[in-house]
Tab-separated table of C-alpha atoms and ligand atoms in Angstrom:
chain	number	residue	atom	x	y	z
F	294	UNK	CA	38.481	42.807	24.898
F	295	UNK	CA	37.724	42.926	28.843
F	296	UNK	CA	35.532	39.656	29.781
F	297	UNK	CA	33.226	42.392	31.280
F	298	UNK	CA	32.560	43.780	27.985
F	299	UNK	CA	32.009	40.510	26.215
F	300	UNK	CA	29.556	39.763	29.657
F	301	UNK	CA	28.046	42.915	29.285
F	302	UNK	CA	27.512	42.444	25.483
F	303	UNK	CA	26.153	39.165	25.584
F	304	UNK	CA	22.426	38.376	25.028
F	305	UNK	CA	22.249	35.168	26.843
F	306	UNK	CA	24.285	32.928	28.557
F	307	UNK	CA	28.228	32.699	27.454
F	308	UNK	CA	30.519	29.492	26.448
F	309	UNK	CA	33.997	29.547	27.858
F	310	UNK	CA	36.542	27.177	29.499
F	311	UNK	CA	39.608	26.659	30.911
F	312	UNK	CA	42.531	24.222	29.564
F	313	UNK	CA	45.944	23.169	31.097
F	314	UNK	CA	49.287	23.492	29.006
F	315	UNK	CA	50.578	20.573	27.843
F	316	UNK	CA	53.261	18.421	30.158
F	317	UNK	CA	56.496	19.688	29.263
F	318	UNK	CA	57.537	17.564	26.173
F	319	UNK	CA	54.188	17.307	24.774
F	320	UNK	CA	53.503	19.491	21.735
F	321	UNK	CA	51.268	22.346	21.722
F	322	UNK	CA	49.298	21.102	18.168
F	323	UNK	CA	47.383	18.564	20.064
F	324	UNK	CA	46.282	20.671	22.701
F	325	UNK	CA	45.131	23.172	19.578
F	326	UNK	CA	43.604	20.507	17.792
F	327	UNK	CA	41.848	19.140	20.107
F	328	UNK	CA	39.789	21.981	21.538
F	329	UNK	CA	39.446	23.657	17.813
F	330	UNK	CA	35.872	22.006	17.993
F	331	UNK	CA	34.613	23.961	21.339
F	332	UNK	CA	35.308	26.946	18.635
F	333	UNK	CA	31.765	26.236	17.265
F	334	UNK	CA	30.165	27.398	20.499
F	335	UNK	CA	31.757	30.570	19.942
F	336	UNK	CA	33.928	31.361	23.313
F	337	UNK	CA	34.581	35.163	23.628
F	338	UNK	CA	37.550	33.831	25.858
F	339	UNK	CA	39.808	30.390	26.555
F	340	UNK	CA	41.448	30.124	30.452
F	341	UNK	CA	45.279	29.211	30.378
F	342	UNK	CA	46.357	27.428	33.710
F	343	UNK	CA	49.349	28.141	35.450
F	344	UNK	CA	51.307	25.705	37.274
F	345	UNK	CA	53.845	26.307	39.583
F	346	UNK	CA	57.149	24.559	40.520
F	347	UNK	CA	56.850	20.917	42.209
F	348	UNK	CA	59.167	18.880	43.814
F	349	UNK	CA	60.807	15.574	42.425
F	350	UNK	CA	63.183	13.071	43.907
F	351	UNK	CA	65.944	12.149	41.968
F	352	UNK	CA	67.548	8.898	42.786
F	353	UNK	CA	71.519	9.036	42.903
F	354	UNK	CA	73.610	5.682	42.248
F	355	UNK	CA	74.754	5.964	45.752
F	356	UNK	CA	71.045	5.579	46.953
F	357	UNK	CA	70.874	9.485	48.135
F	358	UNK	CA	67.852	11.580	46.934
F	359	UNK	CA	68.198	14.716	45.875
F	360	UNK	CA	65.298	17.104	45.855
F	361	UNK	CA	64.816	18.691	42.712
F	362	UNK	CA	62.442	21.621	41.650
F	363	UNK	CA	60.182	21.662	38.047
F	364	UNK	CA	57.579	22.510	36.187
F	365	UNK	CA	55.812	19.970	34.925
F	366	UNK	CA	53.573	22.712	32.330
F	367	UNK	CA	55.349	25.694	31.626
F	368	UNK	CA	54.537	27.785	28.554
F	369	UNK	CA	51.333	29.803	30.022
F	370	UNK	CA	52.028	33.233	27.681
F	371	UNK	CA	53.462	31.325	24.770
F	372	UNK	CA	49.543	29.469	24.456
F	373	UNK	CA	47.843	32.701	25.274
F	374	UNK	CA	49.555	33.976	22.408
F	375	UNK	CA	48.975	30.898	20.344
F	376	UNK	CA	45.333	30.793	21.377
F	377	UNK	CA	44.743	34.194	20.244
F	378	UNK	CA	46.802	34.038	16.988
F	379	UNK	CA	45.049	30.970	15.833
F	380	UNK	CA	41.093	31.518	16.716
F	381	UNK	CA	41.051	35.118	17.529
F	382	UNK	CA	39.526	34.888	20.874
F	383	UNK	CA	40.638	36.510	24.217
F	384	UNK	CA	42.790	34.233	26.845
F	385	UNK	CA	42.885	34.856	30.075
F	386	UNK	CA	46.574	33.669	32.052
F	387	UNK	CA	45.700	32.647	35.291
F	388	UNK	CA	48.646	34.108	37.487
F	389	UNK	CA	49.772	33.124	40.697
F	390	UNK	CA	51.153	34.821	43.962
F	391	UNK	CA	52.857	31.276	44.460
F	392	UNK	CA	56.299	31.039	43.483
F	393	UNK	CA	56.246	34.249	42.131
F	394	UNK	CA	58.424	37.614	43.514
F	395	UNK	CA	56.153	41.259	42.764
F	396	UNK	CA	59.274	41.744	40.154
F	397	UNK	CA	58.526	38.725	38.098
F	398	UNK	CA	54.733	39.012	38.711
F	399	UNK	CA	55.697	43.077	37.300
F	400	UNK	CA	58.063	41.624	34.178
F	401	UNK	CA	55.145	38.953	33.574
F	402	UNK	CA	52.359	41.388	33.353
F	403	UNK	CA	54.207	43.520	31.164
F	404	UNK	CA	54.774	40.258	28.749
F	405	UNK	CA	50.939	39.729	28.983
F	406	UNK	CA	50.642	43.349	27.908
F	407	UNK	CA	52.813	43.071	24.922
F	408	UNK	CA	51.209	39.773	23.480
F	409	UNK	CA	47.728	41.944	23.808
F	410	UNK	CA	46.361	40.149	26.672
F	411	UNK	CA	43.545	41.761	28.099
F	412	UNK	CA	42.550	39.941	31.653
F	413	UNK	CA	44.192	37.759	34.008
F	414	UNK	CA	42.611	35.589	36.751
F	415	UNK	CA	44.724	36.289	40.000
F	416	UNK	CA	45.551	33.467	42.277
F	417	UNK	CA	47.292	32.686	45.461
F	418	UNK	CA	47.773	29.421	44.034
F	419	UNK	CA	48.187	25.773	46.106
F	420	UNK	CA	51.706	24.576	48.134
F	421	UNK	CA	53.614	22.469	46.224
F	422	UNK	CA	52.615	19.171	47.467
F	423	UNK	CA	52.048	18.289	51.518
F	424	UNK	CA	53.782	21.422	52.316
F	425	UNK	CA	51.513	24.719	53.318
F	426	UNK	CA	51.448	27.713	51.383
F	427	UNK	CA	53.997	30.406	51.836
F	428	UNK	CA	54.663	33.184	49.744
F	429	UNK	CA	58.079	33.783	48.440
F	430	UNK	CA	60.419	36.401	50.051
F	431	UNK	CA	59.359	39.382	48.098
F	432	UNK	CA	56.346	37.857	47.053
F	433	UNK	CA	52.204	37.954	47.813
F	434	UNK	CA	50.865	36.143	50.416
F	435	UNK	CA	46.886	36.776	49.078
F	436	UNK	CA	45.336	36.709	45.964
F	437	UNK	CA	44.390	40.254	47.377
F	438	UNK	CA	47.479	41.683	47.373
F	439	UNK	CA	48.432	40.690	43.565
F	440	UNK	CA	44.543	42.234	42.279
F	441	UNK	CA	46.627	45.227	44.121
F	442	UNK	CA	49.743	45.190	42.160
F	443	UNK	CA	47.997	44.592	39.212
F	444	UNK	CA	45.408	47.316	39.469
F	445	UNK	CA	48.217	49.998	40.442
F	446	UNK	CA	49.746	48.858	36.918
F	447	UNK	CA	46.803	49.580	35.575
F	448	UNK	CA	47.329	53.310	37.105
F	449	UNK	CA	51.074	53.043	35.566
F	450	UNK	CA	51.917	52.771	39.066
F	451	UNK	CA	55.096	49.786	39.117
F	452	UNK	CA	56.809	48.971	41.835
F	453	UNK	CA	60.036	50.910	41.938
F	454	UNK	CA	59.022	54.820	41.621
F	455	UNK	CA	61.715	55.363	38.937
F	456	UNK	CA	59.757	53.824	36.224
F	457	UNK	CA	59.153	56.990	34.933
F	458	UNK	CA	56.289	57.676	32.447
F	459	UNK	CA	55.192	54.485	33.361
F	460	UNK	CA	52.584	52.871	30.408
F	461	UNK	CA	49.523	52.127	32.031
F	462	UNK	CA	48.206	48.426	31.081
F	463	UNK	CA	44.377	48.221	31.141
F	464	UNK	CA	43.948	44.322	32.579
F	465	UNK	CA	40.334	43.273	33.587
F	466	UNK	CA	41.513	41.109	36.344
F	467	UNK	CA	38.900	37.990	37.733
F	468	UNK	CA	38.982	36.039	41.206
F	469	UNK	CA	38.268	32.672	42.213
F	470	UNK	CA	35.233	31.947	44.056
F	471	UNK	CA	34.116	28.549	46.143
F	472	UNK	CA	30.955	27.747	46.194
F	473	UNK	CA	31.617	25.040	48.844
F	474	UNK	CA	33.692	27.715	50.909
F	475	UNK	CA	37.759	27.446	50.456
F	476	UNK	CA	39.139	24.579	52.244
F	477	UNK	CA	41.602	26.388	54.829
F	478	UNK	CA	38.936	28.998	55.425
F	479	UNK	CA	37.127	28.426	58.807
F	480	UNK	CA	33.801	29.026	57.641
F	481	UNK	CA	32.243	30.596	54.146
F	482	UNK	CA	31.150	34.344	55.737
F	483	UNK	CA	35.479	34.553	56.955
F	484	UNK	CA	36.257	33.523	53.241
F	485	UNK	CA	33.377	35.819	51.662
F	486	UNK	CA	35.032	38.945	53.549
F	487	UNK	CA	38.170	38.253	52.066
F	488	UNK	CA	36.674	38.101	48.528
F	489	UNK	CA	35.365	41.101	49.173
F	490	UNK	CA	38.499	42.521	49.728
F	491	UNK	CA	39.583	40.811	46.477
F	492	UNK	CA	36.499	42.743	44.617
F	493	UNK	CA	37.038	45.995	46.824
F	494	UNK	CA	40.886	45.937	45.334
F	495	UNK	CA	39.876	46.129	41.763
F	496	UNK	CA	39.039	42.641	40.841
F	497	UNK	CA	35.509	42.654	38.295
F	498	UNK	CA	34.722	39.151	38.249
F	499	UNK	CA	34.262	36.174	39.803
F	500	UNK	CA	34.812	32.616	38.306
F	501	UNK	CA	33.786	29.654	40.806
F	502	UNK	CA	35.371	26.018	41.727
F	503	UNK	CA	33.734	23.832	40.117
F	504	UNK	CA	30.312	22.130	42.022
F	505	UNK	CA	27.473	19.470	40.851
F	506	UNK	CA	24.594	21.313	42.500
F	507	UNK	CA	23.130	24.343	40.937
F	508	UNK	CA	21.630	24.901	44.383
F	509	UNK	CA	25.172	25.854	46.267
F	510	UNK	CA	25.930	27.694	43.181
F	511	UNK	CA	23.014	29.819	43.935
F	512	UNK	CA	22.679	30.208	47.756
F	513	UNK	CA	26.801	31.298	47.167
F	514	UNK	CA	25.415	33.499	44.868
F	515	UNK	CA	23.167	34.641	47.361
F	516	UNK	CA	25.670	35.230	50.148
F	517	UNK	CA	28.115	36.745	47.326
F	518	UNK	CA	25.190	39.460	47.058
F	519	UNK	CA	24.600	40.104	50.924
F	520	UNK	CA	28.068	40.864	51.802
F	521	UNK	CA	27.671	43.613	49.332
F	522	UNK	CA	29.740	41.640	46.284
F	523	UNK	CA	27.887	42.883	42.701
F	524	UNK	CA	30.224	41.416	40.142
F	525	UNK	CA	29.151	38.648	37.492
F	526	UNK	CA	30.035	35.186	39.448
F	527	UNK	CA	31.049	33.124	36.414
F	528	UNK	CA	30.122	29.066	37.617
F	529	UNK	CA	32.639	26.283	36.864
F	530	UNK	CA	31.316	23.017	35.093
F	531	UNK	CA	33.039	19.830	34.815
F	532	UNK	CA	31.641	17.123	33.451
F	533	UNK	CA	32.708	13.803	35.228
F	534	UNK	CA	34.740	11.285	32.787
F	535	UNK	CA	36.011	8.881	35.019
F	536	UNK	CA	35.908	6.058	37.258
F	537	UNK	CA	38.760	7.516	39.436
F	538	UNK	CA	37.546	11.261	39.105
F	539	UNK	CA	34.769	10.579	41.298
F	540	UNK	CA	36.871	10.467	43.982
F	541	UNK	CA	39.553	12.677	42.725
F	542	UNK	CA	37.486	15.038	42.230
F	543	UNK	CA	36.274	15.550	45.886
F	544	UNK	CA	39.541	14.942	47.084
F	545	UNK	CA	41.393	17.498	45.272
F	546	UNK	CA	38.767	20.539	45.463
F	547	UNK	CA	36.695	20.221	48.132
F	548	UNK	CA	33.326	19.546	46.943
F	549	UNK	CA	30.549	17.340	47.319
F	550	UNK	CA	28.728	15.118	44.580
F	551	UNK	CA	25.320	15.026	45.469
F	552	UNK	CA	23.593	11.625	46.241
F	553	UNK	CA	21.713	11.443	42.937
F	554	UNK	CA	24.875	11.855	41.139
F	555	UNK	CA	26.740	9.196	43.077
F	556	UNK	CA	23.641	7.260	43.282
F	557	UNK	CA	24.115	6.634	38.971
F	558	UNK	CA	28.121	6.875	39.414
F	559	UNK	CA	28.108	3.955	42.065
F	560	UNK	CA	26.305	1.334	38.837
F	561	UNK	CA	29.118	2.108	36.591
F	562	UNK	CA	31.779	-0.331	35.981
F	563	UNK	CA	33.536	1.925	33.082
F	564	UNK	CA	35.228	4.906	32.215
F	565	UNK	CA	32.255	4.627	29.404
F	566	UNK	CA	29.721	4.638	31.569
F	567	UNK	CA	31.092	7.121	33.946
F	568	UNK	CA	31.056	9.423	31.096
F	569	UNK	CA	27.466	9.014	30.059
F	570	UNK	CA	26.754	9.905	33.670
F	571	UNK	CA	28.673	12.490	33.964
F	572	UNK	CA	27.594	14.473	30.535
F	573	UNK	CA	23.941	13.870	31.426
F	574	UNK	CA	24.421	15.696	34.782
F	575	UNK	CA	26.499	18.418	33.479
F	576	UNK	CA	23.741	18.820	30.894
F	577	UNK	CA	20.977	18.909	33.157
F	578	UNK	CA	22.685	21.606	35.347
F	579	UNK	CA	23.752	24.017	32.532
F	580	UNK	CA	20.439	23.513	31.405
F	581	UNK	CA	18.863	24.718	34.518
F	582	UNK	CA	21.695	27.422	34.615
F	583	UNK	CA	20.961	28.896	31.619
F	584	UNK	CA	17.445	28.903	32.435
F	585	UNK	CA	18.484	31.228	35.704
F	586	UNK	CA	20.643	33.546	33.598
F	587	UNK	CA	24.096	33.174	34.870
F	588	UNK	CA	27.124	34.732	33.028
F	589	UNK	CA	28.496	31.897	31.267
F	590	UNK	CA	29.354	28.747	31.386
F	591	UNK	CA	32.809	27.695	32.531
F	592	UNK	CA	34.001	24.098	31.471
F	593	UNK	CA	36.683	22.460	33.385
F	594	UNK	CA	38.086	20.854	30.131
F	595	UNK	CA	41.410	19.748	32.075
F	596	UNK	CA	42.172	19.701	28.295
F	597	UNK	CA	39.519	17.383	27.052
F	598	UNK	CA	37.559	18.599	25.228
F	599	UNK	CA	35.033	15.341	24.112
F	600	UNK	CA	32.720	15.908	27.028
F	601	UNK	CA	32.464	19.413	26.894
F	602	UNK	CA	31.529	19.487	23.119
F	603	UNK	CA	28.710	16.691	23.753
F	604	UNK	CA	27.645	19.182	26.948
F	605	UNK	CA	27.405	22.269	25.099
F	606	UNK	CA	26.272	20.826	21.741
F	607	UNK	CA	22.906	19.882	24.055
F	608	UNK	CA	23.110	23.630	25.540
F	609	UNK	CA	23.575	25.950	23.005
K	138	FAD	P1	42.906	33.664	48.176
K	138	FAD	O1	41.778	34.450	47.666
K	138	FAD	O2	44.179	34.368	48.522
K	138	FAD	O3	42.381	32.841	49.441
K	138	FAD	C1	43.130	31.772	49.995
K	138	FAD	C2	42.642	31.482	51.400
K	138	FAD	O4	43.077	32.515	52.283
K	138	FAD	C3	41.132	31.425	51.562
K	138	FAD	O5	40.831	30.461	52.531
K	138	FAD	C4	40.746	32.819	52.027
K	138	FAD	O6	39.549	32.831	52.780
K	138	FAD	C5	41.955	33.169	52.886
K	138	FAD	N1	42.322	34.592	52.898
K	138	FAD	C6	42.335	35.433	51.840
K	138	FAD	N2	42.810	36.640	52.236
K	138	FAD	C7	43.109	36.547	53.556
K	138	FAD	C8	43.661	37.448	54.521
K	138	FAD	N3	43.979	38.698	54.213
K	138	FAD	N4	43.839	36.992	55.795
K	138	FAD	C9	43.514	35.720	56.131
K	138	FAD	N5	42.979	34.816	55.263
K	138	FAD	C10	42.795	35.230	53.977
K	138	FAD	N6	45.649	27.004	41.104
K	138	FAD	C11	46.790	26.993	40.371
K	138	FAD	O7	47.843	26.638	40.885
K	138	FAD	N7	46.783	27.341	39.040
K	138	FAD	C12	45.653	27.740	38.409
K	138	FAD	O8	45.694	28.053	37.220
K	138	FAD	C13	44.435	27.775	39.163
K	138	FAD	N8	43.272	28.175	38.587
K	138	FAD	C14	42.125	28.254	39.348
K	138	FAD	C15	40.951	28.733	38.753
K	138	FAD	C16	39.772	28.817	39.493
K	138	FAD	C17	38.510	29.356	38.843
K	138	FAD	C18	39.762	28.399	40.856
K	138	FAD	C19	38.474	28.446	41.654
K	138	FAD	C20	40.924	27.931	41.447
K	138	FAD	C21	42.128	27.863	40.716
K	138	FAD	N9	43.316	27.426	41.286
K	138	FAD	C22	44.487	27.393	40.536
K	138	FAD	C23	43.374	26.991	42.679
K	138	FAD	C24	43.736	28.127	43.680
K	138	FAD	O9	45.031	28.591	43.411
K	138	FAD	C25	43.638	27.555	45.079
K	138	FAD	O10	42.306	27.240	45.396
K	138	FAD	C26	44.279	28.376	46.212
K	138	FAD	O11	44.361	27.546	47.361
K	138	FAD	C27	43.503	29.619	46.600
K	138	FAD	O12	43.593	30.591	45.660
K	138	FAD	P2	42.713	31.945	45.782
K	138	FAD	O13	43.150	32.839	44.717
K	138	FAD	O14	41.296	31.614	45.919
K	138	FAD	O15	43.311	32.473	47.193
């Protein structure tokens, strides 16, 4: 089913999150296993990560490195498919313009398709490390452009003309949002007009970085609605675990903790205590979300799913 269905269906506020596929040579059970407990908070749909190549050096007896290209997480449709099989909810492939060509984006979609998946989250994605973004030859350069491609798929309209009696696929497709602005855009209203454009493509909903104050979340929400933007904005919650994700955290997305967050973070000499912190804020701030309505909730699980279960346990 679409995510705007299940959004439209709901009663109150929704459960959902997002989880990473396992490191290549780590099993899939684990991963299962491990979030099976979320299940009791009833998610209409699981997020599935995608990753895209990065770059390892590989050290050669003569003492020359060769560059070598990976992925460290493949396996994005196989878990979709695995999620759905074995709890029968909807999961949603995050897909990327990065290291993708419109032809593989096309064969992908039409895997997602087959398997019975229903919505995709389209990304640009992030350059592989300390290198800036650039799209491949034959590839997207904006999330934008792939909401395009996927919505003239959704009009059985694929990319060479010759696909004749083209199926049409029926994907819900969702955006990223930043509540803190995006950090290559110059200011928030130059990255609002380009979600816009994202929304104004076809895209139906909007799922945000993650942030620790409910009060960006809702002055973006705010701005969201002024430059004419009326699609559900889905917040991201991650509950801080650990001593080095407080700066991590900031580091790798952009964000700001607030000072009565890092006020408690700054007394704790543990991972332990980190994570008492951390669950108490995140519960305090879906608590106050929930109170204002929003969508859902959208856990950050970065495949742990411990914190999230104590969070929502105190929510729903
Ligand atoms: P876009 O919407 O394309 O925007 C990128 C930047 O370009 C912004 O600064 C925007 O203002 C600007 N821009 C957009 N269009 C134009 C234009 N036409 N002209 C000029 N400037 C423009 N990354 C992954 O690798 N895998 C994931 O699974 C993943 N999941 C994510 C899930 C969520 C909910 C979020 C919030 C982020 C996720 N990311 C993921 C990270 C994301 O890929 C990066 O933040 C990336 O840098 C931007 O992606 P985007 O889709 O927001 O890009």
């Amino acid at each position: 089913m679409k995510i705007t269905e299940h959004l439209k269906n709901a009663k109150s506020t929704l459960f959902s999150f997002e989880i990473l596929p396992p490191l290549k040579g780590q099993s899939l059970r684990e991963l299962l296993e491990g979030i099976a407990p979320l299940m009791e908070f009833k998610p209409p749909f699981v997020d599935v990560t995608y990753h895209r190549e990065e770059y390892i050096y590989k050290k050669h007896p003569n003492g020359l490195l060769e560059k070598v290209s990976t992925k460290k997480r493949p396996g994005t449709v196989g878990i979709c498919a695995a999620i759905m099989n074995r709890f029968h909810v909807d999961a949603v492939p995050h897909l990327l313009c990065g290291g993708f060509t419109k032809e593989e984006t096309e064969n992908a979609l039409i895997d997602l398709n087959f398997i019975g998946v229903d919505n995709v989250l389209a990304l640009r994605g992030d350059a592989p490390k300390a290198e800036r973004f650039t799209p491949e030859p034959a590839g997207h350069s904006y999330a934008s452009e792939l909401v395009e491609q996927i919505v003239k798929m959704n009009q059985g309209k694929y990319l060479h003309e010759e696909t004749e009696n083209s199926f049409h696929t029926d994907f819900c497709v969702g955006v990223a949002g930043y509540p803190e602005k995006h950090f290559e855009a110059p200011s928030l209203k130059f990255d609002l007009k380009y979600l816009k454009e994202k929304i104004d493509k076809g895209a139906e909903y909007i799922v945000t970085q993650m942030f620790f104050d409910n009060q960006k979340y809702f002055d973006y929400v705010a701005k969201v609605r002024e430059a004419g933007i009326d699609v559900p904005v889905i917040p991201g919650i991650k509950p801080i675990t650990t001593l080095s994700q407080i700066t991590m955290l900031p580091r790798t997305f952009f964000l700001d903790l607030p000072d009565a967050l890092t006020d408690e973070l700054e007394k704790c000499k543990t991972n332990a205590e980190v994570k008492e912190v951390g669950i108490a804020w995140a519960i305090q701030q879906c608590k106050e979300l929930v109170d204002a309505k929003v969508p859902s909730l959208h856990f950050y699980t970065m495949s742990k799913a411990d914190a999230t279960y104590k969070v929502a346990k105190e929510v729903f």
